[in-house]
């Protein structure tokens, strides 16, 4: 079974803190994604990585950065957390097409509250 | 820029009915389309993946179709059950398998016993 694991299920941080959200997948997927999900706004792509050390901005990258030093791990960093970053954060991963199933798989989500 | 729309936003039907959820996308140059289910407060569970060269995929009571030229996909659920109550999301991947995945806003489905 594919497993995408996010380091925390719930997180509470203070305004101005630097926050790290970690995501690990065990299926050797090339692609990894970070989304945030807010009521009425759906899932919005923050950043996407298609290879180690490679990243692309999504629709809402402002206030976030990412790190992908190893293939299995994709970290989302909130440089200085703000209350408008309170949200559910979802990580996903998928294969690129090497004759393999390119289905995307998601982690269980991290509900971040910034106070 | 790819935009994905799902209509209706919410749907309530009695148990046992067959139903169709709709998804449309603006750019037909997609690599694949995927349907997901999300239960409240949880992550997303993949239901069906349709590659751009395919017309449909089936899994149990679910059937998803894809018409790339018109920018549409449907998810058909046969003989609905209360356990099918959830939010259903469709998502499209861009022109290659190393592309972004863009989501619709979802249809919240409620099956009445």
Tab-separated table of C-alpha atoms in Angstrom:
chain	number	residue	atom	x	y	z
A	1	UNK	CA	0.000	0.000	0.000
A	2	UNK	CA	1.175	3.484	-0.850
A	3	UNK	CA	1.808	5.544	2.220
A	4	UNK	CA	2.049	9.317	2.404
A	5	UNK	CA	2.695	10.389	5.976
A	6	UNK	CA	2.434	13.918	7.339
A	7	UNK	CA	4.357	14.517	10.532
A	8	UNK	CA	1.530	16.068	12.554
A	9	UNK	CA	-2.242	15.725	12.531
A	10	UNK	CA	-2.834	18.921	14.519
A	11	UNK	CA	-0.473	21.816	15.148
A	12	UNK	CA	-0.836	25.103	17.039
A	13	UNK	CA	1.793	27.803	16.489
A	14	UNK	CA	2.221	31.440	17.425
A	15	UNK	CA	2.272	34.358	14.997
A	16	UNK	CA	5.796	34.998	13.736
A	17	UNK	CA	7.088	31.475	14.397
A	18	UNK	CA	8.899	29.529	11.708
A	19	UNK	CA	6.867	26.391	11.041
A	20	UNK	CA	7.927	23.168	9.331
A	21	UNK	CA	5.408	20.717	7.925
A	22	UNK	CA	6.940	17.405	6.903
A	23	UNK	CA	5.705	14.878	4.362
A	24	UNK	CA	7.240	11.475	3.639
A	25	UNK	CA	6.219	8.948	0.985
A	26	UNK	CA	7.424	5.369	0.735
A	27	UNK	CA	6.693	4.592	-2.921
A	28	UNK	CA	9.662	6.213	-4.696
A	29	UNK	CA	7.356	8.816	-6.292
A	30	UNK	CA	9.025	11.584	-8.278
A	31	UNK	CA	6.238	14.150	-7.844
A	32	UNK	CA	5.261	15.673	-4.529
A	33	UNK	CA	2.731	18.424	-3.820
A	34	UNK	CA	1.603	20.722	-1.017
A	35	UNK	CA	-1.954	22.070	-0.937
A	36	UNK	CA	-3.983	24.050	1.524
A	37	UNK	CA	-7.716	23.564	1.870
A	38	UNK	CA	-10.085	26.239	3.146
A	39	UNK	CA	-13.887	26.270	3.287
A	40	UNK	CA	-15.333	27.758	0.120
A	41	UNK	CA	-11.923	27.923	-1.594
A	42	UNK	CA	-11.222	24.243	-2.181
A	43	UNK	CA	-7.712	22.817	-2.552
A	44	UNK	CA	-5.144	25.330	-3.716
A	45	UNK	CA	-1.665	24.314	-4.822
A	46	UNK	CA	1.143	25.975	-2.850
A	47	UNK	CA	4.228	24.256	-4.298
A	48	UNK	CA	5.049	21.272	-6.446
A	49	UNK	CA	8.297	19.281	-6.816
A	50	UNK	CA	9.028	16.933	-9.726
A	51	UNK	CA	12.514	15.891	-8.629
A	52	UNK	CA	14.994	16.229	-5.783
A	53	UNK	CA	15.949	19.870	-5.275
A	54	UNK	CA	13.444	20.938	-7.978
A	55	UNK	CA	10.354	22.979	-7.195
A	56	UNK	CA	7.670	24.988	-8.940
A	57	UNK	CA	5.367	27.586	-7.497
A	58	UNK	CA	1.710	26.793	-7.380
A	59	UNK	CA	-1.161	29.268	-7.199
A	60	UNK	CA	-0.479	30.638	-3.703
A	61	UNK	CA	3.259	30.408	-2.850
A	62	UNK	CA	3.481	33.725	-0.972
A	63	UNK	CA	4.583	33.272	2.630
A	64	UNK	CA	5.733	29.692	2.025
A	65	UNK	CA	8.889	27.928	0.916
A	66	UNK	CA	9.697	24.263	0.355
A	67	UNK	CA	12.631	21.908	0.592
A	68	UNK	CA	13.236	18.599	-1.140
A	69	UNK	CA	16.683	17.290	-0.257
A	70	UNK	CA	15.695	13.627	-0.531
A	71	UNK	CA	13.263	11.981	-2.926
A	72	UNK	CA	10.962	10.674	-0.205
A	73	UNK	CA	10.620	13.884	1.816
A	74	UNK	CA	9.010	17.216	0.935
A	75	UNK	CA	8.908	19.937	3.569
A	76	UNK	CA	6.679	22.997	3.623
A	77	UNK	CA	8.063	25.967	5.536
A	78	UNK	CA	6.107	28.918	6.828
A	79	UNK	CA	8.840	31.514	7.232
A	80	UNK	CA	6.865	33.695	9.675
A	81	UNK	CA	3.480	32.218	10.482
A	82	UNK	CA	0.461	34.493	10.290
A	83	UNK	CA	-3.155	33.952	11.311
A	84	UNK	CA	-4.271	33.847	7.660
A	85	UNK	CA	-2.190	30.696	7.279
A	86	UNK	CA	-4.517	28.829	9.617
A	87	UNK	CA	-5.741	26.004	7.402
A	88	UNK	CA	-5.727	22.304	6.585
A	89	UNK	CA	-2.515	21.381	4.740
A	90	UNK	CA	-2.434	18.332	2.503
A	91	UNK	CA	0.566	16.616	0.960
A	92	UNK	CA	0.381	14.322	-2.081
A	93	UNK	CA	2.746	12.287	-4.256
A	94	UNK	CA	2.641	10.473	-7.606
A	95	UNK	CA	4.785	8.696	-10.159
A	96	UNK	CA	5.815	10.251	-13.405
A	97	UNK	CA	4.985	8.114	-16.399
A	98	UNK	CA	7.455	5.233	-16.592
A	99	UNK	CA	4.698	2.826	-17.584
A	100	UNK	CA	3.502	3.066	-13.994
A	101	UNK	CA	0.254	4.150	-12.426
A	102	UNK	CA	0.367	7.942	-12.173
A	103	UNK	CA	-2.388	8.111	-9.561
A	104	UNK	CA	-1.856	10.755	-6.847
A	105	UNK	CA	-1.996	9.693	-3.197
A	106	UNK	CA	-2.635	11.976	-0.252
A	107	UNK	CA	-1.563	12.136	3.360
A	108	UNK	CA	-4.054	12.477	6.202
A	109	UNK	CA	-3.645	16.255	6.442
A	110	UNK	CA	-2.271	18.647	9.064
A	111	UNK	CA	-4.672	21.105	10.627
A	112	UNK	CA	-2.566	24.142	11.498
A	113	UNK	CA	-3.843	26.878	13.779
A	114	UNK	CA	-1.823	30.071	14.091
A	115	UNK	CA	-2.679	32.134	17.170
B	1	UNK	CA	-4.561	28.767	-16.775
B	2	UNK	CA	-6.445	25.544	-16.107
B	3	UNK	CA	-9.714	25.932	-14.207
B	4	UNK	CA	-11.764	23.030	-12.903
B	5	UNK	CA	-15.443	23.403	-12.034
B	6	UNK	CA	-17.763	20.987	-10.287
B	7	UNK	CA	-21.523	21.275	-10.389
B	8	UNK	CA	-23.559	20.987	-8.244
B	9	UNK	CA	-21.766	22.151	-5.113
B	10	UNK	CA	-24.081	20.011	-2.988
B	11	UNK	CA	-26.480	17.182	-3.678
B	12	UNK	CA	-28.884	15.245	-1.469
B	13	UNK	CA	-30.609	12.099	-2.736
B	14	UNK	CA	-32.468	9.172	-1.148
B	15	UNK	CA	-30.690	5.873	-0.692
B	16	UNK	CA	-30.769	3.539	-3.679
B	17	UNK	CA	-30.774	6.205	-6.380
B	18	UNK	CA	-28.251	6.327	-9.189
B	19	UNK	CA	-26.556	9.701	-9.495
B	20	UNK	CA	-24.099	11.651	-11.621
B	21	UNK	CA	-21.516	14.192	-10.505
B	22	UNK	CA	-20.084	16.591	-13.057
B	23	UNK	CA	-16.626	18.049	-13.603
B	24	UNK	CA	-15.518	20.436	-16.344
B	25	UNK	CA	-12.089	21.845	-17.193
B	26	UNK	CA	-11.038	24.700	-19.434
B	27	UNK	CA	-7.826	23.345	-20.997
B	28	UNK	CA	-8.245	20.034	-22.811
B	29	UNK	CA	-4.465	19.389	-22.851
B	30	UNK	CA	-4.543	17.174	-19.783
B	31	UNK	CA	-2.431	14.163	-18.881
B	32	UNK	CA	-5.032	12.490	-16.673
B	33	UNK	CA	-8.113	13.137	-14.549
B	34	UNK	CA	-8.663	11.695	-11.114
B	35	UNK	CA	-11.722	11.465	-8.862
B	36	UNK	CA	-11.278	11.577	-5.085
B	37	UNK	CA	-13.467	11.190	-2.056
B	38	UNK	CA	-12.980	13.210	1.142
B	39	UNK	CA	-14.668	12.551	4.469
B	40	UNK	CA	-14.975	15.475	6.925
B	41	UNK	CA	-11.648	16.421	8.493
B	42	UNK	CA	-9.758	13.732	6.609
B	43	UNK	CA	-7.355	13.462	3.701
B	44	UNK	CA	-8.326	12.487	0.150
B	45	UNK	CA	-8.915	8.929	-1.015
B	46	UNK	CA	-8.376	8.153	-4.686
B	47	UNK	CA	-11.373	6.574	-6.400
B	48	UNK	CA	-10.602	6.423	-10.127
B	49	UNK	CA	-7.899	7.633	-12.486
B	50	UNK	CA	-8.564	8.150	-16.208
B	51	UNK	CA	-5.609	8.640	-18.511
B	52	UNK	CA	-6.104	11.156	-21.323
B	53	UNK	CA	-6.237	8.335	-23.901
B	54	UNK	CA	-9.063	6.563	-22.060
B	55	UNK	CA	-12.814	7.188	-22.180
B	56	UNK	CA	-13.874	5.611	-18.912
B	57	UNK	CA	-12.882	3.648	-15.828
B	58	UNK	CA	-14.974	1.500	-13.523
B	59	UNK	CA	-14.561	0.354	-9.944
B	60	UNK	CA	-17.444	-1.457	-8.283
B	61	UNK	CA	-20.484	0.848	-8.239
B	62	UNK	CA	-18.455	3.775	-9.623
B	63	UNK	CA	-17.960	4.662	-13.262
B	64	UNK	CA	-16.028	7.705	-14.443
B	65	UNK	CA	-16.070	8.970	-18.009
B	66	UNK	CA	-13.859	11.472	-19.779
B	67	UNK	CA	-14.548	13.590	-22.866
B	68	UNK	CA	-11.386	15.580	-23.390
B	69	UNK	CA	-12.589	17.470	-26.433
B	70	UNK	CA	-15.511	18.980	-24.542
B	71	UNK	CA	-13.585	19.347	-21.281
B	72	UNK	CA	-15.945	17.190	-19.240
B	73	UNK	CA	-15.913	14.226	-16.895
B	74	UNK	CA	-18.719	12.536	-15.008
B	75	UNK	CA	-18.705	10.254	-11.987
B	76	UNK	CA	-21.649	7.863	-11.945
B	77	UNK	CA	-22.573	6.213	-8.638
B	78	UNK	CA	-24.982	3.308	-8.875
B	79	UNK	CA	-27.377	2.253	-6.109
B	80	UNK	CA	-26.220	4.929	-3.674
B	81	UNK	CA	-25.761	4.100	0.033
B	82	UNK	CA	-25.544	6.302	3.158
B	83	UNK	CA	-21.843	5.388	3.348
B	84	UNK	CA	-21.314	7.186	0.045
B	85	UNK	CA	-21.970	10.507	1.810
B	86	UNK	CA	-18.789	12.577	1.429
B	87	UNK	CA	-17.294	15.333	-0.700
B	88	UNK	CA	-16.220	14.234	-4.174
B	89	UNK	CA	-13.424	16.097	-5.926
B	90	UNK	CA	-12.087	15.875	-9.428
B	91	UNK	CA	-8.552	16.892	-10.347
B	92	UNK	CA	-6.674	17.241	-13.620
B	93	UNK	CA	-2.954	16.885	-14.232
B	94	UNK	CA	-1.385	19.048	-16.924
B	95	UNK	CA	0.090	18.010	-20.247
B	96	UNK	CA	2.770	15.728	-18.806
B	97	UNK	CA	3.158	13.411	-15.853
B	98	UNK	CA	5.488	15.945	-14.236
B	99	UNK	CA	2.790	18.591	-14.065
B	100	UNK	CA	0.696	20.324	-11.472
B	101	UNK	CA	-2.587	18.795	-10.372
B	102	UNK	CA	-5.477	21.261	-10.215
B	103	UNK	CA	-8.649	20.556	-8.235
B	104	UNK	CA	-12.279	21.473	-8.560
B	105	UNK	CA	-14.070	22.774	-5.491
B	106	UNK	CA	-15.974	19.524	-4.968
B	107	UNK	CA	-19.536	18.259	-4.684
B	108	UNK	CA	-20.811	17.562	-1.178
B	109	UNK	CA	-22.999	14.463	-1.459
B	110	UNK	CA	-25.529	13.400	1.149
B	111	UNK	CA	-27.409	10.107	0.849
B	112	UNK	CA	-30.603	10.022	2.908
B	113	UNK	CA	-31.507	6.632	4.470
